[in-house]
Amino acid sequence: MIYRAIGLMSGSSLDGLDIAFVEFEESRGQWLFTIYNAETIDFTDVWKQRLSTAAQLSAFDFVQLDNDFGRFIGEAVNNFIERNNLEHRVQLIVSHGHTIFHSPEKYITTQIGNGAQIAALTGINVISDLRSLDVALGGQGAPIVPIGEKYLFKDYSYFLNIGGIANISLKNENDSFSTFDVCVANQVLNYFAQQKGLAFDKDGELASKGNVNTALLTRLNALDYYHQTAPKSLSNQYFRENILPLIENIELSIEDILRTYAEHIVMQITYAIIHKTQGEAKQLLVTGGGALNSFLIDRLRNSLSVYNIEVIIPEREIVEFKEALIMAFLGVLRWREENTVLPGATGASRASIGGAVWMGQEY
């Protein structure tokens, strides 16, 4: 069977809306994929402001934002289809939305970007709200990408995505996965690079000029989150509520902050992996915006080489659009009424077929 779907991802780093048009081919349980078109629609300053402050809105204004963001996504998809001559080729649109609230211990996760609005504007069937059922079943609702990694990237043992939040998937002997959010990543690095008037710290140039502050590094590594057992996940508010106060409590240059936090990221990723290695040679596939931070990746390679782990950076299209690709895949699984989440990855009581379906086509 062949499926053609658009996957959409809006991450916690507020870089923009990732859009990927992917063709999937399934034969006897084996999956192949081809990304034909992919791009990122940068968020305007207005959208960055609206999304970053969404948690403080009144109920009515929050619902309005959900609808507005859905219409923004629908219009972006229509423009993407027109630019790439994809009319009548897209069978399905799969939207992750943008996470605003995430408190799985209270059975809450909320991604805005109303699926009905997307379906109405595009006239294409839409799948959205991919995490809620897993959370209702007692899971973390995150990470949800491991099922895509299991079927689409079989050759790797470990998977790391360094976005606003870094998350990891570790393949076990029985082909199950241990997955969890490792630490806040680009949210911190981008925030402090912006204090220098930069959108982000390109290639880690600022960090490379700084020095590690041992006091700050020690406090960061002592955060309670790192003592929790997996499955576990981080909210978008964790940075401002728990990390920013620690950093602002010590007077440091931006370069020293970035250097120290980069070291913190590397240390937490290393801690997350080494207990699974048992001395065997393994490959770690790294994607997300952080994979393009050469200073950070050099530090990670140096740290993991001691444990016989090779850091692999794939082609740029996979680095930048792996999550959008896997969102499209999850939507295809949902359409086929197959499980979209691995319960061992999230801690849910059982596997589930997650996602709300909005029929954009008229039948």
CSV table of C-alpha atoms in Angstrom, one decimal:
chain,number,residue,atom,x,y,z
A,1,MET,CA,0.0,0.0,0.0
A,2,ILE,CA,1.1,3.5,-0.8
A,3,TYR,CA,0.1,6.6,1.3
A,4,ARG,CA,0.9,10.2,0.7
A,5,ALA,CA,0.7,12.5,3.7
A,6,ILE,CA,1.8,15.9,4.9
A,7,GLY,CA,3.3,15.9,8.4
A,8,LEU,CA,3.3,19.1,10.5
A,9,MET,CA,5.4,19.9,13.6
A,10,SER,CA,5.6,23.0,15.8
A,11,GLY,CA,8.3,22.5,18.4
A,12,SER,CA,9.0,24.1,21.7
A,13,SER,CA,11.9,26.2,20.4
A,14,LEU,CA,9.4,28.3,18.4
A,15,ASP,CA,11.6,28.1,15.3
A,16,GLY,CA,8.5,27.7,13.0
A,17,LEU,CA,6.1,25.2,11.5
A,18,ASP,CA,7.9,22.2,9.9
A,19,ILE,CA,6.0,20.8,6.8
A,20,ALA,CA,7.0,17.6,5.0
A,21,PHE,CA,5.2,15.8,2.2
A,22,VAL,CA,6.0,12.1,2.4
A,23,GLU,CA,5.2,9.0,0.5
A,24,PHE,CA,5.1,5.8,2.5
A,25,GLU,CA,5.1,2.3,1.0
A,26,GLU,CA,4.1,-0.7,3.2
A,27,SER,CA,4.7,-4.3,2.2
A,28,ARG,CA,4.3,-7.2,4.6
A,29,GLY,CA,4.9,-5.0,7.6
A,30,GLN,CA,8.0,-3.4,6.1
A,31,TRP,CA,7.9,0.4,5.6
A,32,LEU,CA,9.8,2.6,3.1
A,33,PHE,CA,9.5,6.4,2.9
A,34,THR,CA,10.5,9.2,0.6
A,35,ILE,CA,10.4,12.9,1.6
A,36,TYR,CA,9.5,14.8,-1.6
A,37,ASN,CA,9.1,18.3,-0.3
A,38,ALA,CA,9.9,19.9,3.0
A,39,GLU,CA,10.3,23.4,4.4
A,40,THR,CA,10.0,25.4,7.6
A,41,ILE,CA,7.6,28.3,7.8
A,42,ASP,CA,9.2,30.8,10.2
A,43,PHE,CA,7.0,32.3,12.9
A,44,THR,CA,6.6,36.0,12.8
A,45,ASP,CA,7.4,37.9,16.1
A,46,VAL,CA,3.6,38.2,16.6
A,47,TRP,CA,3.1,34.4,16.4
A,48,LYS,CA,6.1,33.8,18.7
A,49,GLN,CA,4.6,36.2,21.2
A,50,ARG,CA,1.1,34.6,21.0
A,51,LEU,CA,2.4,31.1,21.4
A,52,SER,CA,4.9,31.8,24.1
A,53,THR,CA,2.2,33.6,26.3
A,54,ALA,CA,-0.7,31.2,25.5
A,55,ALA,CA,-0.7,29.7,29.0
A,56,GLN,CA,-1.6,33.0,30.5
A,57,LEU,CA,-4.7,33.6,28.4
A,58,SER,CA,-8.4,33.6,29.5
A,59,ALA,CA,-10.4,30.5,28.5
A,60,PHE,CA,-12.1,32.4,25.6
A,61,ASP,CA,-8.9,33.9,24.3
A,62,PHE,CA,-7.2,30.5,24.5
A,63,VAL,CA,-10.0,28.9,22.4
A,64,GLN,CA,-9.6,31.8,19.9
A,65,LEU,CA,-5.9,31.2,19.7
A,66,ASP,CA,-6.5,27.5,19.1
A,67,ASN,CA,-8.8,28.3,16.2
A,68,ASP,CA,-6.5,31.1,14.8
A,69,PHE,CA,-3.5,28.8,14.9
A,70,GLY,CA,-5.5,26.1,13.1
A,71,ARG,CA,-6.3,28.5,10.4
A,72,PHE,CA,-2.7,29.7,10.2
A,73,ILE,CA,-1.7,26.0,9.7
A,74,GLY,CA,-4.4,25.4,7.1
A,75,GLU,CA,-3.3,28.5,5.1
A,76,ALA,CA,0.3,27.4,5.4
A,77,VAL,CA,-0.5,24.0,4.1
A,78,ASN,CA,-2.5,25.4,1.2
A,79,ASN,CA,0.4,27.6,0.2
A,80,PHE,CA,2.8,24.7,0.5
A,81,ILE,CA,0.6,22.5,-1.7
A,82,GLU,CA,0.4,25.3,-4.4
A,83,ARG,CA,4.2,26.0,-4.3
A,84,ASN,CA,5.0,22.4,-4.8
A,85,ASN,CA,2.3,21.5,-7.3
A,86,LEU,CA,0.8,18.9,-4.9
A,87,GLU,CA,-2.9,19.5,-5.8
A,88,HIS,CA,-4.9,16.2,-5.6
A,89,ARG,CA,-1.8,14.3,-4.4
A,90,VAL,CA,-2.1,14.7,-0.6
A,91,GLN,CA,-4.3,12.0,1.0
A,92,LEU,CA,-3.9,13.0,4.6
A,93,ILE,CA,-2.6,15.9,6.7
A,94,VAL,CA,-1.2,15.1,10.2
A,95,SER,CA,-0.7,17.9,12.6
A,96,HIS,CA,1.1,17.7,15.9
A,97,GLY,CA,0.1,21.2,16.9
A,98,HIS,CA,1.9,23.4,19.4
A,99,THR,CA,2.1,22.2,23.0
A,100,ILE,CA,0.9,24.7,25.6
A,101,PHE,CA,0.1,22.6,28.6
A,102,HIS,CA,1.7,19.3,29.5
A,103,SER,CA,1.0,17.8,33.0
A,104,PRO,CA,0.6,14.0,32.5
A,105,GLU,CA,0.5,13.4,36.2
A,106,LYS,CA,-2.9,15.3,36.0
A,107,TYR,CA,-3.9,13.5,32.8
A,108,ILE,CA,-3.4,16.8,30.9
A,109,THR,CA,-1.7,17.6,27.6
A,110,THR,CA,-2.8,20.3,25.2
A,111,GLN,CA,-1.6,21.0,21.7
A,112,ILE,CA,-3.3,23.9,19.9
A,113,GLY,CA,-4.0,24.2,16.2
A,114,ASN,CA,-7.6,23.2,15.7
A,115,GLY,CA,-7.9,20.3,13.4
A,116,ALA,CA,-11.4,21.2,12.2
A,117,GLN,CA,-10.1,24.5,11.0
A,118,ILE,CA,-7.3,22.8,9.1
A,119,ALA,CA,-9.7,20.4,7.4
A,120,ALA,CA,-12.2,23.1,6.5
A,121,LEU,CA,-9.5,25.3,4.9
A,122,THR,CA,-7.7,22.5,3.0
A,123,GLY,CA,-10.5,20.2,2.1
A,124,ILE,CA,-8.2,17.3,3.0
A,125,ASN,CA,-8.7,14.8,5.8
A,126,VAL,CA,-6.8,15.8,9.0
A,127,ILE,CA,-5.5,13.9,12.0
A,128,SER,CA,-4.6,15.9,15.1
A,129,ASP,CA,-4.4,15.6,18.9
A,130,LEU,CA,-2.0,12.7,18.8
A,131,ARG,CA,-1.0,12.6,22.5
A,132,SER,CA,-4.3,12.8,24.5
A,133,LEU,CA,-5.3,9.2,24.5
A,134,ASP,CA,-1.9,8.0,25.7
A,135,VAL,CA,-2.1,10.5,28.6
A,136,ALA,CA,-5.6,9.4,29.5
A,137,LEU,CA,-4.2,5.9,29.7
A,138,GLY,CA,-1.7,7.0,32.3
A,139,GLY,CA,1.2,7.6,29.9
A,140,GLN,CA,3.4,10.6,29.5
A,141,GLY,CA,2.2,11.3,26.0
A,142,ALA,CA,5.8,11.7,25.1
A,143,PRO,CA,7.9,10.9,23.3
A,144,ILE,CA,5.6,9.6,20.6
A,145,VAL,CA,8.2,9.3,17.9
A,146,PRO,CA,9.7,5.8,18.9
A,147,ILE,CA,7.1,3.9,16.9
A,148,GLY,CA,8.3,5.8,13.8
A,149,GLU,CA,11.9,5.1,14.7
A,150,LYS,CA,11.1,1.4,15.1
A,151,TYR,CA,9.6,1.1,11.6
A,152,LEU,CA,11.5,3.7,9.6
A,153,PHE,CA,15.0,3.8,11.1
A,154,LYS,CA,15.7,0.1,11.9
A,155,ASP,CA,19.5,0.3,11.6
A,156,TYR,CA,20.1,2.4,14.7
A,157,SER,CA,20.2,1.5,18.4
A,158,TYR,CA,19.7,5.0,19.9
A,159,PHE,CA,17.8,8.1,18.7
A,160,LEU,CA,18.4,11.6,20.0
A,161,ASN,CA,16.4,14.7,19.0
A,162,ILE,CA,17.8,18.0,20.2
A,163,GLY,CA,15.1,20.5,19.9
A,164,GLY,CA,13.7,23.0,22.4
A,165,ILE,CA,13.7,19.9,24.7
A,166,ALA,CA,16.1,17.0,24.0
A,167,ASN,CA,14.5,13.6,24.0
A,168,ILE,CA,16.0,10.1,23.6
A,169,SER,CA,14.9,6.6,22.5
A,170,LEU,CA,17.0,3.6,23.5
A,171,LYS,CA,16.3,0.3,21.8
A,172,ASN,CA,16.3,-2.7,24.2
A,173,GLU,CA,17.3,-6.3,23.5
A,174,ASN,CA,13.6,-7.4,23.0
A,175,ASP,CA,13.0,-4.6,20.4
A,176,SER,CA,11.1,-2.5,23.0
A,177,PHE,CA,12.1,1.1,23.6
A,178,SER,CA,13.0,3.2,26.7
A,179,THR,CA,12.2,6.8,25.9
A,180,PHE,CA,12.0,10.0,27.8
A,181,ASP,CA,12.8,13.7,27.7
A,182,VAL,CA,16.4,14.2,28.7
A,183,CYS,CA,16.7,17.9,29.4
A,184,VAL,CA,15.7,21.3,28.2
A,185,ALA,CA,18.0,22.2,25.3
A,186,ASN,CA,17.6,24.8,22.5
A,187,GLN,CA,15.0,26.7,24.6
A,188,VAL,CA,17.9,27.7,26.9
A,189,LEU,CA,20.6,28.1,24.2
A,190,ASN,CA,18.3,30.2,21.9
A,191,TYR,CA,17.0,32.4,24.8
A,192,PHE,CA,20.5,33.5,25.8
A,193,ALA,CA,21.8,33.8,22.2
A,194,GLN,CA,18.9,36.3,21.7
A,195,GLN,CA,20.3,38.4,24.5
A,196,LYS,CA,23.1,39.0,22.0
A,197,GLY,CA,20.7,39.9,19.2
A,198,LEU,CA,21.0,36.5,17.5
A,199,ALA,CA,18.2,34.1,16.7
A,200,PHE,CA,20.4,31.2,17.9
A,201,ASP,CA,24.0,30.4,18.6
A,202,LYS,CA,25.1,29.3,15.1
A,203,ASP,CA,27.6,26.4,15.3
A,204,GLY,CA,27.9,27.1,19.1
A,205,GLU,CA,30.3,30.0,18.3
A,206,LEU,CA,29.4,31.9,21.4
A,207,ALA,CA,29.5,28.8,23.7
A,208,SER,CA,32.9,27.9,22.3
A,209,LYS,CA,34.3,31.2,23.6
A,210,GLY,CA,33.0,30.8,27.1
A,211,ASN,CA,34.1,28.9,30.2
A,212,VAL,CA,32.3,26.2,32.2
A,213,ASN,CA,31.0,27.6,35.5
A,214,THR,CA,31.3,24.7,38.0
A,215,ALA,CA,28.8,26.2,40.5
A,216,LEU,CA,26.1,26.6,37.9
A,217,LEU,CA,26.8,23.3,36.3
A,218,THR,CA,26.5,21.6,39.7
A,219,ARG,CA,23.1,23.3,40.4
A,220,LEU,CA,21.7,22.4,37.0
A,221,ASN,CA,22.7,18.7,37.3
A,222,ALA,CA,21.1,18.6,40.8
A,223,LEU,CA,17.6,19.5,39.4
A,224,ASP,CA,14.9,17.1,40.8
A,225,TYR,CA,13.9,16.0,37.3
A,226,TYR,CA,17.1,14.1,36.7
A,227,HIS,CA,16.4,11.9,39.8
A,228,GLN,CA,13.0,10.8,38.4
A,229,THR,CA,12.8,7.4,36.6
A,230,ALA,CA,11.6,7.0,33.1
A,231,PRO,CA,9.2,7.3,31.5
A,232,LYS,CA,9.2,11.0,32.2
A,233,SER,CA,8.6,14.2,30.2
A,234,LEU,CA,9.2,18.0,30.5
A,235,SER,CA,6.7,20.8,29.9
A,236,ASN,CA,7.5,24.0,27.9
A,237,GLN,CA,7.2,25.9,31.2
A,238,TYR,CA,10.1,24.0,32.9
A,239,PHE,CA,12.7,26.3,31.5
A,240,ARG,CA,11.3,29.5,32.9
A,241,GLU,CA,10.1,28.0,36.2
A,242,ASN,CA,13.1,25.9,37.1
A,243,ILE,CA,16.2,26.6,35.0
A,244,LEU,CA,16.1,30.4,34.3
A,245,PRO,CA,16.1,31.3,38.0
A,246,LEU,CA,19.2,29.2,38.6
A,247,ILE,CA,21.1,30.9,35.8
A,248,GLU,CA,20.0,34.4,36.7
A,249,ASN,CA,21.1,33.9,40.3
A,250,ILE,CA,24.7,33.8,39.1
A,251,GLU,CA,26.3,36.7,37.4
A,252,LEU,CA,27.9,35.4,34.2
A,253,SER,CA,28.7,36.4,30.7
A,254,ILE,CA,26.4,35.1,27.9
A,255,GLU,CA,29.3,33.1,26.6
A,256,ASP,CA,29.9,31.4,30.0
A,257,ILE,CA,26.2,30.6,30.3
A,258,LEU,CA,26.0,29.0,26.9
A,259,ARG,CA,29.3,27.1,27.5
A,260,THR,CA,28.0,25.8,30.8
A,261,TYR,CA,24.6,24.9,29.6
A,262,ALA,CA,26.0,23.1,26.5
A,263,GLU,CA,28.2,21.0,28.9
A,264,HIS,CA,25.0,20.3,31.0
A,265,ILE,CA,23.2,19.0,27.9
A,266,VAL,CA,26.1,16.8,27.0
A,267,MET,CA,26.4,15.4,30.5
A,268,GLN,CA,22.7,14.6,30.8
A,269,ILE,CA,22.6,12.9,27.4
A,270,THR,CA,25.7,10.9,28.4
A,271,TYR,CA,24.1,9.9,31.7
A,272,ALA,CA,20.9,8.9,29.8
A,273,ILE,CA,22.8,6.5,27.5
A,274,ILE,CA,25.7,4.9,29.3
A,275,HIS,CA,23.7,2.6,31.5
A,276,LYS,CA,22.3,0.9,28.4
A,277,THR,CA,25.6,0.4,26.5
A,278,GLN,CA,27.2,-2.6,28.3
A,279,GLY,CA,30.4,-1.9,26.3
A,280,GLU,CA,28.9,-2.7,22.9
A,281,ALA,CA,29.5,-0.6,19.9
A,282,LYS,CA,26.3,1.4,19.1
A,283,GLN,CA,25.2,4.2,16.8
A,284,LEU,CA,23.3,7.2,18.0
A,285,LEU,CA,21.2,9.0,15.3
A,286,VAL,CA,21.0,12.7,16.2
A,287,THR,CA,18.4,15.0,14.7
A,288,GLY,CA,16.7,18.4,15.5
A,289,GLY,CA,18.2,21.9,15.4
A,290,GLY,CA,20.8,21.0,18.0
A,291,ALA,CA,22.3,18.5,15.5
A,292,LEU,CA,23.5,21.5,13.5
A,293,ASN,CA,25.3,23.0,16.5
A,294,SER,CA,28.8,21.8,15.6
A,295,PHE,CA,30.3,22.8,19.0
A,296,LEU,CA,27.7,20.9,20.9
A,297,ILE,CA,28.0,17.8,18.7
A,298,ASP,CA,31.8,17.8,19.0
A,299,ARG,CA,31.5,17.8,22.8
A,300,LEU,CA,28.9,15.0,22.6
A,301,ARG,CA,31.1,12.9,20.3
A,302,ASN,CA,34.0,13.4,22.7
A,303,SER,CA,31.9,12.4,25.7
A,304,LEU,CA,30.3,9.3,24.1
A,305,SER,CA,33.4,7.9,22.3
A,306,VAL,CA,34.7,6.7,25.6
A,307,TYR,CA,31.7,4.4,25.7
A,308,ASN,CA,32.1,3.1,22.2
A,309,ILE,CA,29.1,5.1,20.9
A,310,GLU,CA,29.3,6.7,17.5
A,311,VAL,CA,27.3,9.9,16.9
A,312,ILE,CA,25.6,9.9,13.5
A,313,ILE,CA,24.3,13.1,11.9
A,314,PRO,CA,22.1,12.1,8.9
A,315,GLU,CA,21.4,14.1,5.8
A,316,ARG,CA,20.0,17.6,6.6
A,317,GLU,CA,16.5,16.8,5.4
A,318,ILE,CA,16.3,14.1,8.1
A,319,VAL,CA,17.9,16.3,10.7
A,320,GLU,CA,15.4,19.1,10.2
A,321,PHE,CA,12.2,17.2,9.3
A,322,LYS,CA,12.4,13.8,11.1
A,323,GLU,CA,9.6,14.8,13.5
A,324,ALA,CA,7.4,16.1,10.7
A,325,LEU,CA,8.1,12.9,8.9
A,326,ILE,CA,7.1,10.8,11.9
A,327,MET,CA,4.0,12.8,12.5
A,328,ALA,CA,2.9,11.9,8.9
A,329,PHE,CA,3.7,8.3,9.7
A,330,LEU,CA,1.6,8.3,12.9
A,331,GLY,CA,-1.3,9.7,10.9
A,332,VAL,CA,-1.0,6.9,8.4
A,333,LEU,CA,-1.1,4.4,11.2
A,334,ARG,CA,-4.1,6.1,12.7
A,335,TRP,CA,-5.9,6.0,9.4
A,336,ARG,CA,-5.1,2.3,9.2
A,337,GLU,CA,-6.4,1.9,12.8
A,338,GLU,CA,-3.1,0.6,14.0
A,339,ASN,CA,-1.3,1.5,17.3
A,340,THR,CA,0.4,4.8,17.2
A,341,VAL,CA,2.2,4.7,20.5
A,342,LEU,CA,4.4,2.2,22.2
A,343,PRO,CA,3.2,1.8,25.8
A,344,GLY,CA,6.6,0.9,27.0
A,345,ALA,CA,7.9,4.2,25.8
A,346,THR,CA,5.4,6.4,27.6
A,347,GLY,CA,4.3,4.3,30.6
A,348,ALA,CA,0.7,4.0,29.5
A,349,SER,CA,-1.4,1.1,30.7
A,350,ARG,CA,-1.7,-0.2,27.1
A,351,ALA,CA,-1.0,0.6,23.5
A,352,SER,CA,-3.4,2.9,21.8
A,353,ILE,CA,-4.6,4.3,18.4
A,354,GLY,CA,-4.3,8.0,19.1
A,355,GLY,CA,-5.5,10.9,17.1
A,356,ALA,CA,-8.7,12.8,16.3
A,357,VAL,CA,-9.9,12.5,12.7
A,358,TRP,CA,-11.4,15.5,10.8
A,359,MET,CA,-13.0,14.7,7.5
A,360,GLY,CA,-12.0,17.5,5.2
A,361,GLN,CA,-13.1,15.8,2.1
A,362,GLU,CA,-16.8,15.7,1.1
A,363,TYR,CA,-18.0,12.2,0.6
